[in-house]
XYZ file of C-alpha atoms in Angstrom:
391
model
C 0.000 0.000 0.000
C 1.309 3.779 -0.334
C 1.720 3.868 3.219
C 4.027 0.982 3.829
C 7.734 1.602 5.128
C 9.346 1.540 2.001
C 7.293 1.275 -1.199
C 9.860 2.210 -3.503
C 12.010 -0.827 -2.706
C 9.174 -3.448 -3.230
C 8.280 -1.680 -7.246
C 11.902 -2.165 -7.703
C 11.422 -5.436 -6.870
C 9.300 -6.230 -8.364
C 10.295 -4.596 -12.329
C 13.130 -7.005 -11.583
C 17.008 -6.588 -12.398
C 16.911 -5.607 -16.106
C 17.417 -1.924 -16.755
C 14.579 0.346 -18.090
C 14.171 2.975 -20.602
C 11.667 4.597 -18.669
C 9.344 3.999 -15.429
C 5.989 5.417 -15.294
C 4.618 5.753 -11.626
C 1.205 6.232 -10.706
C 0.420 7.378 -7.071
C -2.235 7.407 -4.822
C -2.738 11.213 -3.295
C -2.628 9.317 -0.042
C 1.286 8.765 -0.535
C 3.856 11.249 -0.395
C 4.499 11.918 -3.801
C 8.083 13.875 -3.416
C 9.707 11.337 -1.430
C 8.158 8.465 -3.683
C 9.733 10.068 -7.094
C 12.994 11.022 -5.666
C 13.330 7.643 -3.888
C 12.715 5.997 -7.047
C 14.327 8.282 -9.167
C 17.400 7.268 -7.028
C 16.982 3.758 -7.266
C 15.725 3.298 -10.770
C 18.884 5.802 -12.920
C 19.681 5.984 -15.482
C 15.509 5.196 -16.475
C 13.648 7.960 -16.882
C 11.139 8.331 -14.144
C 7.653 9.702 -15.111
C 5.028 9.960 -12.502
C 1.796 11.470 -11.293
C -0.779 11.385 -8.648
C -4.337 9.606 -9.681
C -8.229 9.266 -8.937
C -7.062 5.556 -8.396
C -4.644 2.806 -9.620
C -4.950 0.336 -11.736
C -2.211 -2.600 -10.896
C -2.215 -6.426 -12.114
C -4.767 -7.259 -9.952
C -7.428 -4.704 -11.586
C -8.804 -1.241 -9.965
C -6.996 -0.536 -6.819
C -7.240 2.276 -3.806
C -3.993 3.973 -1.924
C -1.874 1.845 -4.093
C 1.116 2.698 -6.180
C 1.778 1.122 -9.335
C 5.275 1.060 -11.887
C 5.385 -0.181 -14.967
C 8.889 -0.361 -16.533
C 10.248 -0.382 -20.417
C 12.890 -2.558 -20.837
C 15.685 -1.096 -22.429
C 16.249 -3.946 -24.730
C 12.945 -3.244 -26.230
C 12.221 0.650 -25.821
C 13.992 3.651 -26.542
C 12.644 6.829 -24.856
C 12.680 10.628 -24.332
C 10.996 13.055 -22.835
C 9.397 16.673 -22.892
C 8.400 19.050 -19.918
C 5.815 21.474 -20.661
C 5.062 24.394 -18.569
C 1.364 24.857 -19.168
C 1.962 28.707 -18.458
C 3.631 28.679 -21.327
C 2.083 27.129 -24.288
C 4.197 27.890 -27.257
C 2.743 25.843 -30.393
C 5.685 26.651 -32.721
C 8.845 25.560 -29.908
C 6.434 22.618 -28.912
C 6.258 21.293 -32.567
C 9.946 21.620 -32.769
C 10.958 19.908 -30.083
C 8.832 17.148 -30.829
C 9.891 16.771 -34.546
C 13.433 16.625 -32.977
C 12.851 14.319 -30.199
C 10.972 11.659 -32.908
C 13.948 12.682 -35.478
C 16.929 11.308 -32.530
C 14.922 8.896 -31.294
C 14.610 7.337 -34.822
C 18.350 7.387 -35.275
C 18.914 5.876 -31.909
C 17.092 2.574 -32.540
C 16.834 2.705 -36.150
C 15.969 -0.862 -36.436
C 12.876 -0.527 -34.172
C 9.553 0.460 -36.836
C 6.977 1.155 -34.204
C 6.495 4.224 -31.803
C 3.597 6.340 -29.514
C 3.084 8.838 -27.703
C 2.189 8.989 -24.001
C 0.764 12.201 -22.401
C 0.543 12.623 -18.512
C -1.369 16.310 -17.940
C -2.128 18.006 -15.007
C -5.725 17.119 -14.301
C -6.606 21.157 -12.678
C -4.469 22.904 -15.457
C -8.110 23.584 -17.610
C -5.382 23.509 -19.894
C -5.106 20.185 -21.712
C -7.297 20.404 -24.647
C -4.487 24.121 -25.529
C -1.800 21.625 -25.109
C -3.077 18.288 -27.040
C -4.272 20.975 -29.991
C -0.718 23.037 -29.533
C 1.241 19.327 -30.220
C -0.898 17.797 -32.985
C 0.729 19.567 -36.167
C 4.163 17.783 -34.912
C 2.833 14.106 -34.350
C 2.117 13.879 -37.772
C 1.882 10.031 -38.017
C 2.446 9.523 -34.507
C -0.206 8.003 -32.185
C -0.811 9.888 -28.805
C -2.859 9.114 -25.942
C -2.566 10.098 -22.315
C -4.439 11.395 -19.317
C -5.132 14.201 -16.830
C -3.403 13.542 -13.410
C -5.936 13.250 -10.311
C -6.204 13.745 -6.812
C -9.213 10.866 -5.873
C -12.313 12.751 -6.078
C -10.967 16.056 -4.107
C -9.767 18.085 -6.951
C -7.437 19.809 -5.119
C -3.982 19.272 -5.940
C -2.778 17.701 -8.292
C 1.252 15.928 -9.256
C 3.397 15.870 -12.188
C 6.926 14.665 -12.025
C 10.080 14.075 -13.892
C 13.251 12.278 -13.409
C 12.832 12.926 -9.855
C 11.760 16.480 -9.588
C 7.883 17.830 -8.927
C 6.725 20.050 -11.116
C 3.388 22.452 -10.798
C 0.695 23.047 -13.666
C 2.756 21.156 -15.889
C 2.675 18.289 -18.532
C 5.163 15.569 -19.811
C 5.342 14.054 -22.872
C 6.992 10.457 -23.031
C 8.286 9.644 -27.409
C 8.601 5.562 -27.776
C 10.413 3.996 -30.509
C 10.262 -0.173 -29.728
C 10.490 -3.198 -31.223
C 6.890 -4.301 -30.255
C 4.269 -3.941 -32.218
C 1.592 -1.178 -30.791
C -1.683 -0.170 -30.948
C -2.939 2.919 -29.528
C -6.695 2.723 -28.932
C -9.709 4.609 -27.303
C -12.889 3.338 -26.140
C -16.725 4.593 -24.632
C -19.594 2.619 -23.919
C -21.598 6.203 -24.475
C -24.181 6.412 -27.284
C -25.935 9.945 -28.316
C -30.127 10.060 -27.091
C -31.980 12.916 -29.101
C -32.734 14.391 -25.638
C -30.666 17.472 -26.291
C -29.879 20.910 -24.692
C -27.643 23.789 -25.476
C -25.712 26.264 -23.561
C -26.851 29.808 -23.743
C -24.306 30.926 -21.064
C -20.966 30.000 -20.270
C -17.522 30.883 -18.644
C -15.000 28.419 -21.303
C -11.621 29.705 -19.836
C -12.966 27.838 -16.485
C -15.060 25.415 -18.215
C -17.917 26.726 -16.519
C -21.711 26.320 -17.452
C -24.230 28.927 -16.545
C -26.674 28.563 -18.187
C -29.030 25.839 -20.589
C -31.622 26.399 -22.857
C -31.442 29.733 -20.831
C -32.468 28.702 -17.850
C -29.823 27.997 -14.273
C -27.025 25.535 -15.510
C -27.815 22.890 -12.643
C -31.617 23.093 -12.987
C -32.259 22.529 -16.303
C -30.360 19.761 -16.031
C -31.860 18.196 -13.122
C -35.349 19.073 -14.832
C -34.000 17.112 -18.053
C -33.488 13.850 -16.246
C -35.977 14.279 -13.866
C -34.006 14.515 -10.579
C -33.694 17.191 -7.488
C -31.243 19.727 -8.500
C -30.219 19.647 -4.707
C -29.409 16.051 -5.452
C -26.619 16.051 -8.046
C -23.671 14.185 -7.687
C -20.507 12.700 -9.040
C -22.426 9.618 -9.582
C -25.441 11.136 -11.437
C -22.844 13.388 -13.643
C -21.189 9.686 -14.477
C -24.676 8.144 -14.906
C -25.629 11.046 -17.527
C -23.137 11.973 -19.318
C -23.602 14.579 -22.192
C -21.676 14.499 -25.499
C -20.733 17.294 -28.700
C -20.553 16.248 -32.362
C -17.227 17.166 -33.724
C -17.068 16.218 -37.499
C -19.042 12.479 -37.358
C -18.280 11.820 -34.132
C -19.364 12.289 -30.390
C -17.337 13.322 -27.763
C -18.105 12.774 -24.654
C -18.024 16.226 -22.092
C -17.744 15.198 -18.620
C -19.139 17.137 -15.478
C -17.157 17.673 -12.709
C -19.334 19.344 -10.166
C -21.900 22.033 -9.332
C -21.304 24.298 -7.934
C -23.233 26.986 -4.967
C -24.766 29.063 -7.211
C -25.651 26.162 -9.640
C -23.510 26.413 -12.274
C -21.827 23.485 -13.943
C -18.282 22.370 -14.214
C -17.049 20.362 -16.797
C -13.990 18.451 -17.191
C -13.233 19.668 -20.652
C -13.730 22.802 -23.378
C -16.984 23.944 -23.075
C -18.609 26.996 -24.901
C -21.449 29.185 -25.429
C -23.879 28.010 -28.430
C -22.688 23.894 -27.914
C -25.603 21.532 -28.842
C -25.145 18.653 -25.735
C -27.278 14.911 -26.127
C -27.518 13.055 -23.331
C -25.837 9.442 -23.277
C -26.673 6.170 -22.943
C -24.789 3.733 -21.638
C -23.957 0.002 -22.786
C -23.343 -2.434 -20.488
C -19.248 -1.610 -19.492
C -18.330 -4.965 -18.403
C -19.710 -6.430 -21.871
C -18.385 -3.251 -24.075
C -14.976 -3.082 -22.183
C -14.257 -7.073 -22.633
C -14.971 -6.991 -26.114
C -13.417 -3.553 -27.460
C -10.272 -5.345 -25.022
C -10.369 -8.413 -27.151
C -10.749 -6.866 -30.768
C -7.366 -4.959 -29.715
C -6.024 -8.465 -30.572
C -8.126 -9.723 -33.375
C -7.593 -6.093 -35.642
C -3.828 -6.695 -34.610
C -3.841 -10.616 -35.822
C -5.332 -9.333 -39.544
C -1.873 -8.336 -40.213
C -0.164 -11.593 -39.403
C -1.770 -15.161 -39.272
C -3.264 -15.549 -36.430
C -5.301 -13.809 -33.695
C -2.687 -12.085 -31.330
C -3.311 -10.725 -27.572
C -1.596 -8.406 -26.835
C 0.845 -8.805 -24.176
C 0.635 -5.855 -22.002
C -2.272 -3.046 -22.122
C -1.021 0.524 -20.720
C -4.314 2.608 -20.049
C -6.096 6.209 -18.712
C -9.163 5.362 -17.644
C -11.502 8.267 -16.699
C -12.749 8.198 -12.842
C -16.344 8.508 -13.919
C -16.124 5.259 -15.363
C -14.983 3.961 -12.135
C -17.098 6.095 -10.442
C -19.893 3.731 -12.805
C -18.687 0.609 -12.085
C -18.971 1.466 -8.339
C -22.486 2.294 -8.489
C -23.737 0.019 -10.542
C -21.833 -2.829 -8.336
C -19.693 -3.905 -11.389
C -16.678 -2.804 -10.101
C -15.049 -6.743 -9.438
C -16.326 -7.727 -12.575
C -14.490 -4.530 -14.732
C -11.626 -5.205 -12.296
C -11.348 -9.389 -13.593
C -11.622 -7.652 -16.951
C -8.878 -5.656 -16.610
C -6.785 -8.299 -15.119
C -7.499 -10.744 -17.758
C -6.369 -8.108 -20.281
C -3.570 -7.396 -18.605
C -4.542 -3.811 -18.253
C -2.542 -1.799 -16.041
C -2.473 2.532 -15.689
C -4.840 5.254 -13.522
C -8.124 6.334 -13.409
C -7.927 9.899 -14.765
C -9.744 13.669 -14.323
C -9.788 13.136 -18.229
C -8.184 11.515 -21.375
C -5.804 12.752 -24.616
C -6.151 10.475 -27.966
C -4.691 12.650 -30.912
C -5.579 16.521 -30.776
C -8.550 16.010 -28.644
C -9.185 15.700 -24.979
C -11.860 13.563 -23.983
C -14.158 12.485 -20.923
C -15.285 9.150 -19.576
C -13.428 7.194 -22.075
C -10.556 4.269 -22.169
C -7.469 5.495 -23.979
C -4.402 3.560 -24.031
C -1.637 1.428 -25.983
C -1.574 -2.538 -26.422
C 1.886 -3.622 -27.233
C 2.517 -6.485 -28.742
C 5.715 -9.551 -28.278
C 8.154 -8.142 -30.572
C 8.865 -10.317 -33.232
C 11.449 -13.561 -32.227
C 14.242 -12.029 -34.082
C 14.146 -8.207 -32.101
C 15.811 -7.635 -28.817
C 17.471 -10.008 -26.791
C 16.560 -13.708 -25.903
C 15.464 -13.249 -22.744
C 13.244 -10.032 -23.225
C 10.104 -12.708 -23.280
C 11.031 -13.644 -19.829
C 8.817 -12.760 -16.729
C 5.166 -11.495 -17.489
C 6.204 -9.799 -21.024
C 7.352 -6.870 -22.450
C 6.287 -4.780 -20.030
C 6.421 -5.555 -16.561
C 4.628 -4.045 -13.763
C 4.172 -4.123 -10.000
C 1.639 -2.791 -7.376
C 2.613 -1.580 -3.939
């Protein structure tokens, strides 16, 4: 648990002797997040150490509380590097730059290696994430990105970001990945569009603040909409009743956070005056999560000749899908789900696939066994290419 003796020493541990390209560490608020990242920083160099607080784990074992979780690279399999964004200062031309650079060294580093993602870590309270994900798109070009927004349970308070040992405030890092397994980045939502639908006549976007729909008090007219007590809203009924935007031919889903005193709403992404919102439905999760798990492997297998699994599943998982799972008493049943799948990450205050930022999805990358001739012999060893551990 985060508040054993020495947590540090058990990850290490458990990611075993072989030395890392990077370690990504997710942390419960309830540990103490500086010593945990310097400690490991310590222990774990020359890796790169990325890490950030959560709304909860998600270890080997499925959906865990107060935990903290590593997973490692293996540096016979990954090549890595990193970039720090201050979110106070969003520059889109430097950003592209960088990044063209950093996919340009990495490619000559491991030039044998074909595949590569992107993996975001935000901080969840910045309100600045969907600036940043639209600021780095013109440099992924072909690129796949995903990430998520850092958490503090269901506080939203403070939230962590840190780097190679060192904290860093309203801040972002980007992790580059050129390997020799086969990837797939992925996103999925078990949230379908109703034609119940409402607009906002009134809003604050720099906060992400709703004041008003279909000109009437934020909070009311969306009570009145479902049929519920205005008085009465709650994390659980914003994850029950989600609302989503059409962008192009799709729907996005746009989360609410809270409401607040004076009956406004807050949402966990860009919001604006003049948005058209539908209600969602929900599928079943358990049934919709198992299967969009599974067809990681069978779209992966139509490019070889058989159906592959993937070996390892790295994932952001929004808290209101937790949040769900807990209300609707599925949460053992997601959490043998995720173990089968050998799913491991943090729930998240929100998600980054591409140049969008998203609620109340699944985004993440499945990597594959690297082929028999890349990396070393013994790179199979041990639970795959990606091992993990919970503490």
């Amino acid at each position: 648990m985060a508040d054993a003796a020495d947590p540090v020493a058990e990850l290490v541990r458990g990611l075993g002797p072989e030395p890392m390209a990077a370690v990504f560490l997710f942390v419960s608020p309830a540990a103490p997040f500086d010593g945990v990242v310097a400690s490991a920083q310590a222990a774990l160099a020359p890796a790169r150490v990325i890490a950030c607080t959560t709304a909860g784990e998600i270890s080997s074992e499925g959906y865990g509380e107060d935990t903290i979780v590593a997973v490692g690279l293996p540096a016979t399999l990954f090549a890595v590097d990193t970039m720090l964004v201050d979110l106070d200062r969003i520059e889109q031309q430097e950003l592209i730059g960088e990044l063209i650079r950093t996919r340009s060294a990495l490619a000559r580093e491991a030039p044998l290696w074909p595949h590569e993602f992107a993996f975001l870590i935000v901080d969840g309270l910045s309100l600045k994430e969907d600036e940043l994900t639209a600021a780095l798109a013109p440099g992924l070009g072909p690129l796949p990105m995903f990430g998520g927004s850092s958490g503090d349970g269901t506080r939203f308070e403070t939230t962590r970001i840190a780097l190679d040992g060192q904290s860093h405030d309203n801040a972002a890092v980007l992790t580059v990945v050129r390997t020799a397994c086969p990837v797939r980045v992925f996103s999925l939502d078990h949230l379908r569009p109703t034609k119940r639908r409402m607009v906002v006549t009134r809003a604050d976007p720099a906060r992400r603040i709703v004041h008003g729909i279909n000109g009437e008090p934020a909070a009311r007219e969306y009570a009145r909409i479902l049929g519920k007590d205005p008085e009465k809203l709650s994390p659980t009924t914003f994850a029950a009743h989600p609302v989503v935007v059409r962008i192009g031919a799709t729907h996005h889903v746009r989360s609410i956070q809270s409401v607040t005193d004076a009956g406004e709403l807050v949402f966990f992404s860009a919001i604006d005056e003049g948005l058209v919102l539908n209600l969602a439905d929900a599928e079943p999760m358990t049934d919709h999560l198992d299967a969009g798990l599974t067809a990681l492997g069978m779209e992966h297998g139509r490019a070889g000749p058989a159906f592959t699994p993937p070996d390892s599943i790295l994932a952001c998982d929004c808290m209101l899908r937790r949040l769900e799972a807990s209300e609707k008493q599925m949460g053992r049943a997601i959490s043998e789900i995720l173990r089968r799948h050998n799913v491991v990450g943090f729930s998240t205050y929100g998600e980054q696939l591409g140049a969008m930022h998203v609620n109340q999805t699944m985004t993440g990358v499945a990597i594959f066994a690297p082929p028999a001739d890349d990396g070393d012999d013994d790179s199979d060893a041990g639970s795959g290419p990606v091992p993990s551990r919970r503490r």
